[in-house]
Coordinates of C-alpha atoms in Angstrom, one line a residue:
X1 CA 12.2 3.5 17.7
X2 CA 15.8 2.8 16.5
X3 CA 16.3 0.1 13.8
X4 CA 17.6 -3.3 15.0
X5 CA 20.7 -3.1 12.8
X6 CA 22.8 -0.8 10.6
X7 CA 23.1 -1.5 6.9
X8 CA 24.1 0.2 3.7
X9 CA 20.4 0.5 2.9
X10 CA 19.8 2.4 6.1
X11 CA 22.6 4.8 5.2
X12 CA 21.2 5.2 1.7
X13 CA 17.9 6.3 3.1
X14 CA 19.6 9.0 5.1
X15 CA 21.7 10.1 2.1
X16 CA 18.6 10.4 0.0
X17 CA 17.4 13.2 2.2
X18 CA 20.4 15.3 1.2
X19 CA 20.8 17.4 -1.9
X20 CA 24.4 17.1 -3.1
X21 CA 25.5 18.5 -6.5
X22 CA 29.2 17.9 -5.8
X23 CA 31.2 15.1 -4.2
X24 CA 31.1 13.2 -0.9
X25 CA 34.2 13.7 1.3
X26 CA 34.4 11.3 4.2
X27 CA 36.3 12.3 7.3
X28 CA 38.2 9.1 7.7
X29 CA 40.3 8.5 10.9
X30 CA 40.7 4.7 10.4
X31 CA 38.6 4.1 13.6
X32 CA 35.5 1.9 13.8
X33 CA 32.9 4.5 13.1
X34 CA 34.5 6.2 10.1
X35 CA 35.5 2.8 8.7
X36 CA 31.9 1.6 8.8
X37 CA 30.7 4.8 7.1
X38 CA 33.4 4.5 4.3
X39 CA 32.7 0.8 3.7
X40 CA 28.9 1.3 3.6
X41 CA 29.4 4.2 1.1
X42 CA 31.7 2.0 -1.0
X43 CA 29.0 -0.7 -1.2
X44 CA 26.5 2.0 -2.4
X45 CA 28.7 3.3 -5.2
X46 CA 26.4 2.0 -8.0
X47 CA 23.4 3.7 -6.4
X48 CA 25.1 7.1 -5.7
X49 CA 25.3 9.8 -8.3
X50 CA 28.4 11.3 -6.7
X51 CA 32.1 10.4 -6.3
X52 CA 33.5 9.4 -2.9
X53 CA 36.8 10.7 -1.4
X54 CA 38.3 10.1 2.0
X55 CA 40.0 12.8 4.1
X56 CA 42.5 11.8 6.8
X57 CA 44.0 14.4 9.1
X58 CA 47.4 13.6 10.6
X59 CA 47.3 15.7 13.8
X60 CA 50.9 14.8 14.6
X61 CA 49.9 14.2 18.3
X62 CA 50.0 10.4 18.7
X63 CA 53.3 8.5 18.2
X64 CA 51.4 6.0 16.1
X65 CA 50.1 8.7 13.7
X66 CA 52.4 7.5 10.9
X67 CA 51.1 3.9 11.2
X68 CA 47.5 5.2 11.1
X69 CA 48.2 7.0 7.8
X70 CA 49.6 3.7 6.3
X71 CA 46.5 1.9 7.5
X72 CA 44.1 4.4 6.0
X73 CA 46.1 4.4 2.7
X74 CA 45.9 0.6 2.5
X75 CA 42.1 0.5 3.4
X76 CA 41.3 3.1 0.7
X77 CA 43.4 1.3 -1.8
X78 CA 41.5 -1.9 -1.2
X79 CA 38.2 0.0 -1.6
X80 CA 39.4 1.9 -4.6
X81 CA 38.7 5.2 -2.9
X82 CA 41.1 8.2 -3.2
X83 CA 42.6 9.2 0.1
X84 CA 43.7 12.7 0.8
X85 CA 46.0 13.0 3.8
X86 CA 46.1 16.4 5.5
X87 CA 48.8 17.4 7.9
X88 CA 48.2 20.0 10.6
X89 CA 51.9 20.8 10.8
X90 CA 51.9 22.9 14.0
X91 CA 52.0 22.3 17.7
X92 CA 49.1 22.5 20.2
X93 CA 49.2 25.9 21.9
X94 CA 49.8 25.8 25.6
X95 CA 46.8 26.5 27.8
X96 CA 44.3 25.6 25.0
X97 CA 42.1 22.5 25.0
X98 CA 43.8 19.9 22.9
X99 CA 40.5 18.4 21.8
X100 CA 39.0 21.8 20.8
X101 CA 42.3 22.8 19.1
X102 CA 42.5 19.6 17.1
X103 CA 38.8 19.8 16.1
X104 CA 39.1 23.4 14.9
X105 CA 42.2 22.6 12.9
X106 CA 40.6 19.5 11.4
X107 CA 37.6 21.3 10.1
X108 CA 39.7 24.2 8.8
X109 CA 41.7 21.7 6.7
X110 CA 38.5 20.0 5.5
X111 CA 37.2 23.3 4.3
X112 CA 40.2 23.9 2.1
X113 CA 39.4 20.7 0.2
X114 CA 35.7 21.1 -0.4
X115 CA 33.9 23.2 -3.0
X116 CA 30.6 24.8 -2.1
X117 CA 28.7 22.0 -3.9
X118 CA 30.5 19.2 -2.0
X119 CA 29.5 17.6 1.2
X120 CA 31.6 16.5 4.2
X121 CA 30.3 13.3 5.9
X122 CA 31.4 12.5 9.4
X123 CA 30.7 9.3 11.4
X124 CA 29.2 10.7 14.6
X125 CA 26.6 8.3 15.9
X126 CA 23.9 8.1 18.6
X127 CA 26.3 7.5 21.5
X128 CA 28.5 10.5 20.4
X129 CA 25.3 12.6 20.5
X130 CA 24.4 11.4 24.0
X131 CA 27.9 12.1 25.2
X132 CA 27.8 15.6 23.7
X133 CA 24.5 16.4 25.4
X134 CA 25.9 15.2 28.8
X135 CA 29.1 17.3 28.2
X136 CA 27.0 20.4 27.4
X137 CA 24.9 19.8 30.5
X138 CA 28.0 19.5 32.7
X139 CA 29.1 22.9 31.3
X140 CA 25.8 24.6 32.0
X141 CA 25.1 25.2 28.2
X142 CA 22.1 26.9 26.9
X143 CA 19.6 25.7 24.3
X144 CA 22.0 25.9 21.4
X145 CA 24.6 23.8 23.3
X146 CA 22.0 21.3 24.4
X147 CA 20.9 20.9 20.8
X148 CA 24.2 19.0 20.5
X149 CA 25.1 17.9 16.9
X150 CA 22.7 18.6 14.0
X151 CA 22.2 16.0 11.2
X152 CA 23.1 18.8 8.6
X153 CA 24.8 22.1 9.0
X154 CA 26.9 24.6 7.2
X155 CA 30.4 25.0 8.8
X156 CA 33.3 27.1 7.5
X157 CA 31.5 27.6 4.2
X158 CA 31.0 23.8 3.6
X159 CA 28.0 21.5 3.9
X160 CA 28.5 18.9 6.7
X161 CA 26.2 15.9 7.3
X162 CA 26.2 13.2 10.0
X163 CA 24.2 10.3 8.5
X164 CA 24.9 7.9 11.3
X165 CA 23.3 9.9 14.2
X166 CA 20.4 7.5 14.5
X167 CA 22.6 4.5 14.9
X168 CA 24.4 3.3 18.0
X169 CA 28.0 2.3 18.5
X170 CA 26.8 -1.3 19.1
X171 CA 25.0 -1.3 15.7
X172 CA 28.1 -0.1 13.9
X173 CA 30.2 -2.7 15.7
X174 CA 27.8 -5.4 14.6
X175 CA 28.2 -4.2 11.0
X176 CA 32.0 -4.1 11.2
X177 CA 32.1 -7.7 12.6
X178 CA 29.7 -8.9 9.9
X179 CA 31.9 -7.5 7.1
X180 CA 35.2 -8.5 8.9
X181 CA 36.5 -4.9 8.9
X182 CA 39.8 -4.0 10.6
X183 CA 40.1 -0.7 12.2
X184 CA 42.4 1.4 14.4
X185 CA 41.9 1.6 18.2
X186 CA 43.1 5.0 19.4
X187 CA 44.4 4.5 23.0
X188 CA 43.6 8.1 23.9
X189 CA 39.9 7.2 23.8
X190 CA 40.5 5.3 27.1
X191 CA 42.0 8.4 28.9
X192 CA 39.4 9.2 31.6
X193 CA 41.1 12.5 32.1
X194 CA 39.3 13.6 29.0
X195 CA 35.7 14.6 29.9
X196 CA 34.1 12.9 26.8
X197 CA 35.9 9.6 27.7
X198 CA 34.7 9.8 31.3
X199 CA 31.1 10.1 30.1
X200 CA 31.6 7.3 27.6
X201 CA 33.2 4.7 29.9
X202 CA 31.9 5.7 33.4
X203 CA 28.6 7.6 33.1
X204 CA 26.7 6.2 30.1
X205 CA 27.2 2.5 31.0
X206 CA 25.8 3.2 34.5
X207 CA 22.8 5.0 33.0
X208 CA 22.3 2.2 30.5
X209 CA 22.2 -0.3 33.3
X210 CA 19.0 1.3 34.6
X211 CA 17.7 2.8 31.3
X212 CA 18.9 0.6 28.4
X213 CA 17.7 3.1 25.8
X214 CA 19.1 6.1 27.5
X215 CA 21.3 7.1 24.5
X216 CA 18.3 7.2 22.3
X217 CA 16.4 9.1 24.9
X218 CA 19.2 11.7 25.2
X219 CA 19.3 12.1 21.5
X220 CA 15.6 12.7 21.4
X221 CA 16.1 15.4 24.1
X222 CA 18.8 17.0 21.9
X223 CA 16.4 17.0 19.0
X224 CA 13.8 18.8 21.1
X225 CA 16.4 21.4 22.0
X226 CA 17.3 21.8 18.3
X227 CA 13.6 22.5 17.6
X228 CA 13.5 25.1 20.4
X229 CA 16.7 26.7 19.0
X230 CA 15.0 27.1 15.6
X231 CA 12.2 29.0 17.2
X232 CA 14.6 31.2 19.2
X233 CA 16.5 31.9 16.0
X234 CA 13.4 32.9 14.2
X235 CA 12.3 35.2 17.1
X236 CA 15.8 36.7 17.3
X237 CA 15.9 37.4 13.6
X238 CA 12.6 39.3 13.8
X239 CA 13.8 41.3 16.8
X240 CA 17.1 41.9 15.2
X241 CA 15.6 43.4 12.1
X242 CA 13.9 46.0 14.2
X243 CA 17.1 46.9 16.0
X244 CA 19.7 46.9 13.2
X245 CA 21.0 50.2 11.9
X246 CA 22.5 50.8 8.4
X247 CA 25.7 49.0 9.7
X248 CA 25.5 45.3 10.5
X249 CA 27.8 45.6 13.4
X250 CA 25.6 48.3 15.1
X251 CA 22.3 48.0 17.0
X252 CA 19.9 50.7 18.1
X253 CA 19.9 50.5 21.9
X254 CA 16.5 52.3 22.3
X255 CA 14.8 49.6 20.2
X256 CA 16.7 46.9 22.0
X257 CA 15.5 48.1 25.4
X258 CA 11.9 47.7 24.3
X259 CA 12.5 43.9 24.4
X260 CA 12.5 41.8 27.5
X261 CA 15.9 40.9 28.9
X262 CA 15.6 37.3 27.7
X263 CA 14.9 38.6 24.1
X264 CA 17.7 41.1 24.4
X265 CA 20.1 38.4 25.2
X266 CA 18.7 36.1 22.5
X267 CA 19.0 38.9 19.9
X268 CA 22.6 39.8 20.9
X269 CA 23.7 36.2 20.6
X270 CA 22.1 35.8 17.2
X271 CA 23.6 39.1 16.1
X272 CA 27.1 38.0 17.1
X273 CA 26.7 34.7 15.3
X274 CA 25.8 36.5 12.2
X275 CA 29.0 38.6 12.6
X276 CA 31.0 35.3 13.1
X277 CA 32.1 36.6 16.6
X278 CA 32.4 34.4 19.7
X279 CA 29.4 34.3 22.0
X280 CA 29.8 35.6 25.6
X281 CA 29.2 33.4 28.6
X282 CA 26.3 34.1 31.0
X283 CA 28.3 36.4 33.3
X284 CA 29.4 38.6 30.4
X285 CA 25.9 38.7 28.9
X286 CA 24.6 39.9 32.2
X287 CA 27.2 42.6 32.2
X288 CA 26.1 43.7 28.7
X289 CA 22.4 43.8 29.7
X290 CA 22.8 45.3 33.2
X291 CA 25.7 47.7 32.8
X292 CA 26.3 48.4 29.1
X293 CA 22.8 48.9 27.7
X294 CA 21.5 51.2 30.5
X295 CA 24.7 53.3 30.7
X296 CA 24.4 57.0 30.5
X297 CA 24.3 58.4 26.9
X298 CA 27.7 60.1 27.4
X299 CA 29.4 57.0 28.8
X300 CA 31.6 54.8 26.7
X301 CA 31.5 51.4 28.4
X302 CA 33.3 48.3 27.0
X303 CA 32.8 44.6 27.5
X304 CA 35.4 42.3 26.0
X305 CA 36.2 38.6 25.8
X306 CA 38.6 36.6 23.6
X307 CA 37.8 37.5 20.0
X308 CA 35.1 40.1 20.6
X309 CA 34.6 43.7 21.9
X310 CA 31.2 45.3 22.5
X311 CA 31.0 49.0 23.1
X312 CA 28.3 51.6 23.5
X313 CA 28.4 55.0 22.0
X314 CA 25.4 57.3 22.3
X315 CA 22.4 55.2 21.5
X316 CA 24.2 52.5 19.6
X317 CA 25.8 49.1 20.5
X318 CA 28.9 48.2 18.4
X319 CA 30.5 44.8 18.1
X320 CA 33.8 43.9 16.5
X321 CA 36.9 41.8 16.7
X322 CA 39.6 43.4 18.9
X323 CA 41.5 46.2 17.2
X324 CA 45.2 45.7 16.5
X325 CA 47.7 47.7 18.5
X326 CA 48.0 51.2 17.1
X327 CA 50.6 53.9 17.5
X328 CA 49.2 57.4 16.6
X329 CA 52.7 58.9 16.6
X330 CA 53.5 57.1 13.3
X331 CA 54.2 59.1 10.2
X332 CA 54.3 57.4 6.8
X333 CA 55.1 58.8 3.3
X334 CA 52.6 57.6 0.7
X335 CA 52.9 57.7 -3.1
X336 CA 49.4 58.1 -4.3
X337 CA 50.0 55.8 -7.2
X338 CA 50.5 52.8 -4.9
X339 CA 48.2 51.0 -2.5
X340 CA 48.9 51.8 1.1
X341 CA 48.2 49.0 3.6
X342 CA 47.8 50.1 7.2
X343 CA 47.1 48.2 10.3
X344 CA 43.4 49.1 10.2
X345 CA 42.7 49.0 6.5
X346 CA 43.9 50.0 3.0
X347 CA 44.2 53.4 1.4
X348 CA 43.9 53.8 -2.3
X349 CA 44.0 56.9 -4.5
X350 CA 42.8 57.2 -8.1
X351 CA 42.6 60.1 -10.6
X352 CA 39.1 61.2 -11.5
X353 CA 36.8 64.2 -11.9
X354 CA 34.9 65.6 -9.0
X355 CA 35.7 66.4 -5.4
X356 CA 39.1 65.3 -4.5
X357 CA 42.6 66.5 -3.7
X358 CA 43.9 68.9 -6.4
X359 CA 46.7 67.5 -8.5
X360 CA 48.5 70.8 -8.2
X361 CA 48.7 70.3 -4.4
X362 CA 50.5 67.0 -5.0
X363 CA 52.6 67.5 -8.1
X364 CA 55.0 64.8 -6.9
X365 CA 52.1 62.4 -6.1
X366 CA 53.3 62.3 -2.5
X367 CA 51.5 62.9 0.8
X368 CA 52.3 62.0 4.4
X369 CA 50.0 59.9 6.6
X370 CA 49.6 60.9 10.2
X371 CA 47.1 60.2 12.9
X372 CA 45.1 62.4 15.3
X373 CA 46.8 63.5 18.5
X374 CA 44.5 66.3 19.5
X375 CA 43.8 69.9 18.3
X376 CA 43.8 69.2 14.5
X377 CA 41.6 71.5 12.5
X378 CA 40.4 71.6 8.9
X379 CA 38.4 74.2 6.9
X380 CA 35.6 72.8 4.8
X381 CA 33.8 74.3 1.8
X382 CA 31.2 76.8 2.7
X383 CA 32.5 77.2 6.2
X384 CA 33.9 80.5 7.5
X385 CA 36.2 79.0 10.0
X386 CA 38.4 76.0 10.6
X387 CA 36.8 73.3 12.6
X388 CA 38.3 70.9 15.1
X389 CA 38.3 67.2 14.0
X390 CA 37.0 66.3 17.4
X391 CA 33.8 68.3 16.7
X392 CA 33.4 66.9 13.2
X393 CA 33.8 63.4 14.5
X394 CA 31.2 64.1 17.1
X395 CA 28.7 65.6 14.6
X396 CA 29.2 62.7 12.2
X397 CA 28.7 60.2 15.0
X398 CA 32.0 58.5 14.6
X399 CA 32.7 56.5 17.7
X400 CA 35.7 57.7 19.9
X401 CA 37.7 54.5 19.7
X402 CA 37.8 54.8 15.9
X403 CA 38.8 58.4 15.6
X404 CA 42.5 58.1 16.4
X405 CA 42.8 55.3 13.8
X406 CA 41.5 57.3 10.8
X407 CA 44.4 58.3 8.6
X408 CA 45.1 62.0 8.1
X409 CA 46.7 63.2 4.9
X410 CA 49.3 66.0 5.1
X411 CA 51.2 68.0 2.5
X412 CA 54.0 70.3 3.6
X413 CA 52.9 69.9 7.2
X414 CA 49.4 71.1 6.4
X415 CA 46.3 68.9 6.9
X416 CA 44.7 68.5 3.5
X417 CA 42.3 65.5 4.0
X418 CA 40.9 63.1 6.6
X419 CA 40.8 59.7 4.9
X420 CA 37.8 59.8 2.5
X421 CA 35.7 61.9 4.9
X422 CA 36.8 65.5 4.4
X423 CA 39.1 67.6 2.3
X424 CA 40.4 71.0 3.3
X425 CA 39.0 73.8 1.1
X426 CA 42.5 74.9 0.0
X427 CA 43.2 71.4 -1.4
X428 CA 39.7 70.5 -2.7
X429 CA 39.1 70.4 -6.4
X430 CA 36.1 71.6 -8.3
X431 CA 33.7 69.3 -10.1
X432 CA 35.4 69.7 -13.5
X433 CA 39.0 69.3 -12.3
X434 CA 41.1 66.2 -12.3
X435 CA 41.8 65.2 -8.8
X436 CA 43.1 62.5 -6.5
X437 CA 40.0 60.7 -5.0
X438 CA 40.7 58.8 -1.8
X439 CA 39.3 55.4 -0.8
X440 CA 39.7 54.2 2.7
X441 CA 38.7 50.5 3.2
X442 CA 38.5 49.4 6.8
X443 CA 39.7 45.9 7.4
X444 CA 38.6 45.7 11.0
X445 CA 35.5 47.9 10.8
X446 CA 34.3 47.4 7.3
X447 CA 30.7 47.2 8.3
X448 CA 30.7 50.5 10.1
X449 CA 28.5 53.4 9.1
X450 CA 31.5 55.7 8.5

């Protein structure tokens, strides 16, 4: 049962459930909800063991944005709370949701201001939660989407709490009137072309006419979904531990296929979240399950969507961000004393003892970087004949889409090394010789088993 009114004491009870070693940072728009949160926190100052700061983001979208900044500055001055104004400073990309873009930019800016021990507080309330659930339902969301907004979460490396989730917009309005607060009314909130506003002004009021407590009921439904999501995550973590290989971005398909299709999908979503990669929609997930997983062992299928590529090679499933454009015709001179930054990673060389490139081979400390174009061979220690790189890559289990991106080191037009994988016997030092030892750090495939 919801409380009959909102008060600072109600807020304190919520805050006491949080463990905060740093400072509170309030996302302050100047609107009703965030003003109530900031004012209530101010009244609790003597009972809090942490300092309070306000963060205001100037999106630069509304023509009144400058006036909003002035309002926030004056309010925070009156409350003796330091205000930090953050400017996005870039335009909304065409074709991208304005609301989603602004939200992503807003939280990215917040993350730049908070230390790991600090906590971001936002003023999302019960009606916001109900609207979010209806929005997710309209989009056909799964359990995670229907769990809506959690009370506490970690986002972009910062702790984020929503202490007003149990209180309605009406209760916050009552508090604001009681304390004679003045707030900003954002006219864009009345734009019914925005889905959230349509639910707020058209759908929820109609539902409340028949079921007065519908917002509270919808929030309870979201809470049930959050509990279900916890169970799904725990199940996925158990399944995932059985399917992971030595590389985090690689799964064992044979073990994955032992699971039901529902658990396969649950594990793959959980895996992608751990890799901080976007989650596929239902159609793409079915393509992964029905076409990619059961593909023939010599097939090399690919499923991609914005921000993610999933491939199969032999009995393994690989996930990564899209690779940058690569030209394997490029030739670069590299001074071994310098760090060499390439599109796919960084090459470094250091002098040491043990297997490496003989210093006699590179008296001028110079080599040339090239990439595989087919037919390259190298002779390894204890091998009678030269071997094709293609065969070595196959034997080592290096996926085909990576092979042409691995830097080859040449001296006087002779292949002397393949990144940090192999050194030609003619260029390889003995254990007691000083030699150039190569380190190849992948930027886009750093979790691979190469």
